[in-house]
PDB file of C-alpha atoms in Angstrom:
ATOM      1  CA  UNK R 207     -28.941 126.802 -14.228  1.00 41.00           C
ATOM      2  CA  UNK R 208     -30.008 130.277 -15.297  1.00 53.00           C
ATOM      3  CA  UNK R 209     -32.394 130.460 -18.203  1.00 65.00           C
ATOM      4  CA  UNK R 210     -33.779 126.944 -17.710  1.00 64.00           C
ATOM      5  CA  UNK R 211     -37.268 127.760 -16.498  1.00 73.00           C
ATOM      6  CA  UNK R 212     -38.375 124.139 -16.175  1.00 71.00           C
ATOM      7  CA  UNK R 213     -35.875 123.506 -13.373  1.00 74.00           C
ATOM      8  CA  UNK R 214     -36.244 124.711  -9.793  1.00 75.00           C
ATOM      9  CA  UNK R 215     -33.358 125.961  -7.591  1.00 75.00           C
ATOM     10  CA  UNK R 216     -32.413 122.355  -6.783  1.00 75.00           C
ATOM     11  CA  UNK R 217     -32.434 121.261 -10.430  1.00 77.00           C
ATOM     12  CA  UNK R 218     -35.710 119.346 -10.192  1.00 80.00           C
ATOM     13  CA  UNK R 219     -38.173 119.445 -13.074  1.00 80.00           C
ATOM     14  CA  UNK R 220     -41.172 121.730 -12.595  1.00 78.00           C
ATOM     15  CA  UNK R 221     -44.018 123.241 -14.532  1.00 78.00           C
ATOM     16  CA  UNK R 222     -43.462 126.985 -14.836  1.00 80.00           C
ATOM     17  CA  UNK R 223     -46.003 129.164 -13.006  1.00 77.00           C
ATOM     18  CA  UNK R 224     -47.427 131.475 -15.676  1.00 84.00           C
ATOM     19  CA  UNK R 225     -50.215 132.926 -13.540  1.00 78.00           C
ATOM     20  CA  UNK R 226     -48.551 136.362 -13.296  1.00 78.00           C
ATOM     21  CA  UNK R 227     -47.858 136.605 -17.042  1.00 84.00           C
ATOM     22  CA  UNK R 228     -49.968 138.853 -19.227  1.00 83.00           C
ATOM     23  CA  UNK R 229     -52.349 137.333 -21.730  1.00 89.00           C
ATOM     24  CA  UNK R 230     -51.048 138.214 -25.187  1.00 91.00           C
ATOM     25  CA  UNK R 231     -51.641 137.089 -28.753  1.00 95.00           C
ATOM     26  CA  UNK R 232     -49.057 134.435 -29.584  1.00 96.00           C
ATOM     27  CA  UNK R 233     -48.126 132.611 -32.751  1.00 97.00           C
ATOM     28  CA  UNK R 234     -45.522 130.013 -33.641  1.00 98.00           C
ATOM     29  CA  UNK R 235     -44.539 128.560 -37.004  1.00 98.00           C
ATOM     30  CA  UNK R 236     -42.642 125.283 -37.316  1.00 98.00           C
ATOM     31  CA  UNK R 237     -41.652 123.205 -40.307  1.00 98.00           C
ATOM     32  CA  UNK R 238     -40.085 119.922 -41.273  1.00 98.00           C
ATOM     33  CA  UNK R 239     -39.556 117.751 -44.307  1.00 98.00           C
ATOM     34  CA  UNK R 240     -39.975 114.159 -45.405  1.00 98.00           C
ATOM     35  CA  UNK R 241     -37.837 113.041 -48.337  1.00 98.00           C
ATOM     36  CA  UNK R 242     -38.915 110.080 -50.454  1.00 98.00           C
ATOM     37  CA  UNK R 243     -38.487 108.453 -53.822  1.00 98.00           C
ATOM     38  CA  UNK R 244     -40.031 110.231 -56.788  1.00 98.00           C
ATOM     39  CA  UNK R 245     -42.669 107.518 -57.331  1.00 98.00           C
ATOM     40  CA  UNK R 246     -43.991 107.968 -53.785  1.00 98.00           C
ATOM     41  CA  UNK R 247     -44.141 111.751 -54.143  1.00 98.00           C
ATOM     42  CA  UNK R 248     -45.937 111.380 -57.478  1.00 98.00           C
ATOM     43  CA  UNK R 249     -48.470 108.950 -55.970  1.00 98.00           C
ATOM     44  CA  UNK R 250     -49.205 111.427 -53.173  1.00 98.00           C
ATOM     45  CA  UNK R 251     -49.571 114.288 -55.661  1.00 97.00           C
ATOM     46  CA  UNK R 252     -51.890 112.273 -57.898  1.00 97.00           C
ATOM     47  CA  UNK R 253     -53.981 110.856 -55.047  1.00 96.00           C
ATOM     48  CA  UNK R 254     -52.979 107.282 -55.855  1.00 97.00           C
ATOM     49  CA  UNK R 255     -51.944 106.115 -52.376  1.00 97.00           C
ATOM     50  CA  UNK R 256     -54.125 103.125 -51.412  1.00 95.00           C
ATOM     51  CA  UNK R 257     -54.684 104.376 -47.854  1.00 95.00           C
ATOM     52  CA  UNK R 258     -56.331 107.550 -49.138  1.00 96.00           C
ATOM     53  CA  UNK R 259     -55.615 111.275 -49.345  1.00 97.00           C
ATOM     54  CA  UNK R 260     -52.245 111.467 -47.607  1.00 98.00           C
ATOM     55  CA  UNK R 261     -52.116 115.222 -47.137  1.00 98.00           C
ATOM     56  CA  UNK R 262     -55.714 115.519 -45.922  1.00 98.00           C
ATOM     57  CA  UNK R 263     -55.126 112.872 -43.270  1.00 98.00           C
ATOM     58  CA  UNK R 264     -51.752 114.404 -42.314  1.00 98.00           C
ATOM     59  CA  UNK R 265     -53.406 117.830 -41.956  1.00 98.00           C
ATOM     60  CA  UNK R 266     -56.025 116.491 -39.541  1.00 98.00           C
ATOM     61  CA  UNK R 267     -53.373 114.517 -37.623  1.00 98.00           C
ATOM     62  CA  UNK R 268     -51.225 117.632 -37.215  1.00 98.00           C
ATOM     63  CA  UNK R 269     -54.155 119.680 -35.935  1.00 98.00           C
ATOM     64  CA  UNK R 270     -55.167 116.941 -33.514  1.00 98.00           C
ATOM     65  CA  UNK R 271     -51.578 116.608 -32.280  1.00 98.00           C
ATOM     66  CA  UNK R 272     -51.289 120.340 -31.584  1.00 98.00           C
ATOM     67  CA  UNK R 273     -54.415 120.080 -29.435  1.00 98.00           C
ATOM     68  CA  UNK R 274     -52.864 117.193 -27.454  1.00 98.00           C
ATOM     69  CA  UNK R 275     -49.357 118.616 -26.961  1.00 98.00           C
ATOM     70  CA  UNK R 276     -49.703 118.942 -23.176  1.00 96.00           C
ATOM     71  CA  UNK R 277     -50.574 115.229 -23.039  1.00 96.00           C
ATOM     72  CA  UNK R 278     -47.369 114.348 -24.902  1.00 95.00           C
ATOM     73  CA  UNK R 279     -44.780 116.803 -23.548  1.00 93.00           C
ATOM     74  CA  UNK R 280     -44.721 116.480 -19.734  1.00 89.00           C
ATOM     75  CA  UNK R 281     -44.103 120.092 -18.669  1.00 89.00           C
ATOM     76  CA  UNK R 282     -46.208 121.866 -21.320  1.00 92.00           C
ATOM     77  CA  UNK R 283     -49.240 123.800 -20.182  1.00 93.00           C
ATOM     78  CA  UNK R 284     -52.578 122.807 -21.678  1.00 94.00           C
ATOM     79  CA  UNK R 285     -53.601 125.846 -23.689  1.00 94.00           C
ATOM     80  CA  UNK R 286     -56.653 126.934 -25.621  1.00 95.00           C
ATOM     81  CA  UNK R 287     -55.587 127.137 -29.234  1.00 98.00           C
ATOM     82  CA  UNK R 288     -57.223 129.803 -31.382  1.00 97.00           C
ATOM     83  CA  UNK R 289     -56.067 128.242 -34.658  1.00 98.00           C
ATOM     84  CA  UNK R 290     -53.817 125.572 -36.102  1.00 98.00           C
ATOM     85  CA  UNK R 291     -52.972 125.562 -39.796  1.00 98.00           C
ATOM     86  CA  UNK R 292     -51.011 122.870 -41.604  1.00 98.00           C
ATOM     87  CA  UNK R 293     -49.629 123.638 -45.061  1.00 98.00           C
ATOM     88  CA  UNK R 294     -47.793 121.349 -47.465  1.00 98.00           C
ATOM     89  CA  UNK R 295     -45.260 121.993 -50.203  1.00 98.00           C
ATOM     90  CA  UNK R 296     -45.035 118.847 -52.301  1.00 98.00           C
ATOM     91  CA  UNK R 297     -42.271 118.426 -54.851  1.00 98.00           C
ATOM     92  CA  UNK R 298     -40.727 115.537 -56.781  1.00 98.00           C
ATOM     93  CA  UNK R 299     -38.631 114.380 -53.822  1.00 98.00           C
ATOM     94  CA  UNK R 300     -40.871 114.866 -50.811  1.00 98.00           C
ATOM     95  CA  UNK R 301     -43.121 117.041 -48.707  1.00 98.00           C
ATOM     96  CA  UNK R 302     -42.351 120.066 -46.570  1.00 98.00           C
ATOM     97  CA  UNK R 303     -44.843 120.654 -43.770  1.00 98.00           C
ATOM     98  CA  UNK R 304     -45.412 124.063 -42.190  1.00 98.00           C
ATOM     99  CA  UNK R 305     -47.524 124.260 -39.039  1.00 98.00           C
ATOM    100  CA  UNK R 306     -48.815 127.508 -37.544  1.00 98.00           C
ATOM    101  CA  UNK R 307     -50.366 127.619 -34.068  1.00 98.00           C
ATOM    102  CA  UNK R 308     -52.085 130.627 -32.470  1.00 98.00           C
ATOM    103  CA  UNK R 309     -53.499 131.458 -29.064  1.00 97.00           C
ATOM    104  CA  UNK R 310     -54.225 134.357 -26.768  1.00 95.00           C
ATOM    105  CA  UNK R 311     -52.695 133.236 -23.520  1.00 91.00           C
ATOM    106  CA  UNK R 312     -49.990 133.354 -20.897  1.00 91.00           C
ATOM    107  CA  UNK R 313     -47.563 130.947 -22.552  1.00 91.00           C
ATOM    108  CA  UNK R 314     -46.304 130.365 -26.055  1.00 90.00           C
ATOM    109  CA  UNK R 315     -47.329 127.875 -28.715  1.00 96.00           C
ATOM    110  CA  UNK R 316     -43.929 126.799 -30.006  1.00 97.00           C
ATOM    111  CA  UNK R 317     -44.358 123.235 -28.770  1.00 97.00           C
ATOM    112  CA  UNK R 318     -47.805 122.995 -30.328  1.00 98.00           C
ATOM    113  CA  UNK R 319     -46.471 124.082 -33.729  1.00 98.00           C
ATOM    114  CA  UNK R 320     -43.506 121.687 -33.483  1.00 98.00           C
ATOM    115  CA  UNK R 321     -45.750 118.809 -32.423  1.00 98.00           C
ATOM    116  CA  UNK R 322     -48.189 119.526 -35.246  1.00 98.00           C
ATOM    117  CA  UNK R 323     -45.414 119.531 -37.856  1.00 98.00           C
ATOM    118  CA  UNK R 324     -43.846 116.351 -36.448  1.00 98.00           C
ATOM    119  CA  UNK R 325     -47.074 114.359 -36.336  1.00 98.00           C
ATOM    120  CA  UNK R 326     -48.105 115.533 -39.809  1.00 98.00           C
ATOM    121  CA  UNK R 327     -44.755 114.240 -41.108  1.00 98.00           C
ATOM    122  CA  UNK R 328     -45.144 110.938 -39.266  1.00 98.00           C
ATOM    123  CA  UNK R 329     -48.606 110.583 -40.786  1.00 98.00           C
ATOM    124  CA  UNK R 330     -47.249 111.116 -44.305  1.00 98.00           C
ATOM    125  CA  UNK R 331     -44.758 108.329 -43.541  1.00 98.00           C
ATOM    126  CA  UNK R 332     -47.493 106.021 -42.239  1.00 98.00           C
ATOM    127  CA  UNK R 333     -49.761 106.654 -45.209  1.00 98.00           C
ATOM    128  CA  UNK R 334     -47.013 106.175 -47.838  1.00 98.00           C
ATOM    129  CA  UNK R 335     -44.684 103.602 -46.242  1.00 98.00           C
ATOM    130  CA  UNK R 336     -45.884 100.873 -48.625  1.00 97.00           C
ATOM    131  CA  UNK R 337     -44.361 102.942 -51.446  1.00 97.00           C
ATOM    132  CA  UNK R 338     -41.079 103.871 -49.727  1.00 98.00           C
ATOM    133  CA  UNK R 339     -39.975 102.495 -46.363  1.00 98.00           C
ATOM    134  CA  UNK R 340     -36.749 104.515 -46.622  1.00 98.00           C
ATOM    135  CA  UNK R 341     -38.373 107.943 -46.329  1.00 98.00           C
ATOM    136  CA  UNK R 342     -36.369 110.355 -44.181  1.00 98.00           C
ATOM    137  CA  UNK R 343     -37.994 112.810 -41.783  1.00 98.00           C
ATOM    138  CA  UNK R 344     -35.822 115.747 -40.785  1.00 98.00           C
ATOM    139  CA  UNK R 345     -35.226 119.431 -40.337  1.00 97.00           C
ATOM    140  CA  UNK R 346     -38.087 119.857 -37.871  1.00 98.00           C
ATOM    141  CA  UNK R 347     -37.563 123.285 -36.361  1.00 98.00           C
ATOM    142  CA  UNK R 348     -39.130 126.474 -35.151  1.00 98.00           C
ATOM    143  CA  UNK R 349     -39.285 129.053 -37.944  1.00 98.00           C
ATOM    144  CA  UNK R 350     -40.761 131.993 -36.037  1.00 98.00           C
ATOM    145  CA  UNK R 351     -42.653 132.990 -32.910  1.00 98.00           C
ATOM    146  CA  UNK R 352     -44.383 136.147 -31.820  1.00 96.00           C
ATOM    147  CA  UNK R 353     -45.964 137.481 -28.673  1.00 93.00           C
ATOM    148  CA  UNK R 354     -45.146 137.129 -25.021  1.00 88.00           C
ATOM    149  CA  UNK R 355     -42.472 138.684 -22.855  1.00 85.00           C
ATOM    150  CA  UNK R 356     -39.599 137.612 -25.119  1.00 87.00           C
ATOM    151  CA  UNK R 357     -41.253 139.163 -28.174  1.00 89.00           C
ATOM    152  CA  UNK R 358     -40.729 138.147 -31.764  1.00 95.00           C
ATOM    153  CA  UNK R 359     -38.119 135.705 -33.035  1.00 97.00           C
ATOM    154  CA  UNK R 360     -37.337 134.385 -36.507  1.00 98.00           C
ATOM    155  CA  UNK R 361     -34.868 131.667 -37.540  1.00 97.00           C
ATOM    156  CA  UNK R 362     -31.861 132.890 -39.468  1.00 92.00           C
TER     157      UNK R 362
END
C-alpha cells in the first residue's frame, strides 16, 4: 500500500503524523460547476431569486465549509486557515465556482479548497432549486496546489 499515507502497515485507517514536517506557506485552488436552465442563471445574475443573493450566501457557505473541513472529512487535520476566497463565473447556463485556501502549516489545504467549492455549489443549488430542480453539479476538482514537501502541482 505504498503512497497511501492514511493507512498503517496493517491497512488500518490512521491520521498522518505531521509533527516532523516543516511549516510552509501552502495554497490550494479547486473549482466546480453547476449547470442550470437559462432562466435560473438570469435570475441569479439579476438578483431575482426569492431566497436572496445566491452568490453572496454561497460565498459565505464556502468559507464556512473550508473552516469545518476537519469536522466533515474524518482523517483531515484541523488547520488554521490564513485565507479562503470564493469566486464565481456566472454565464447563461450556470455558475463556475473557484475556491482558494491558504495556510502556513504542516499539511496542505487541498481538502479545504475542495470542500469550499463543493459547499458553495450545493448552496447555489439550495438557493435556486425553486427555479430549476434539474441543476447538475459536476467537475469538482483540484486545479493547483503549492507548498509542502511535494511542491507545486497544476492540473493539466
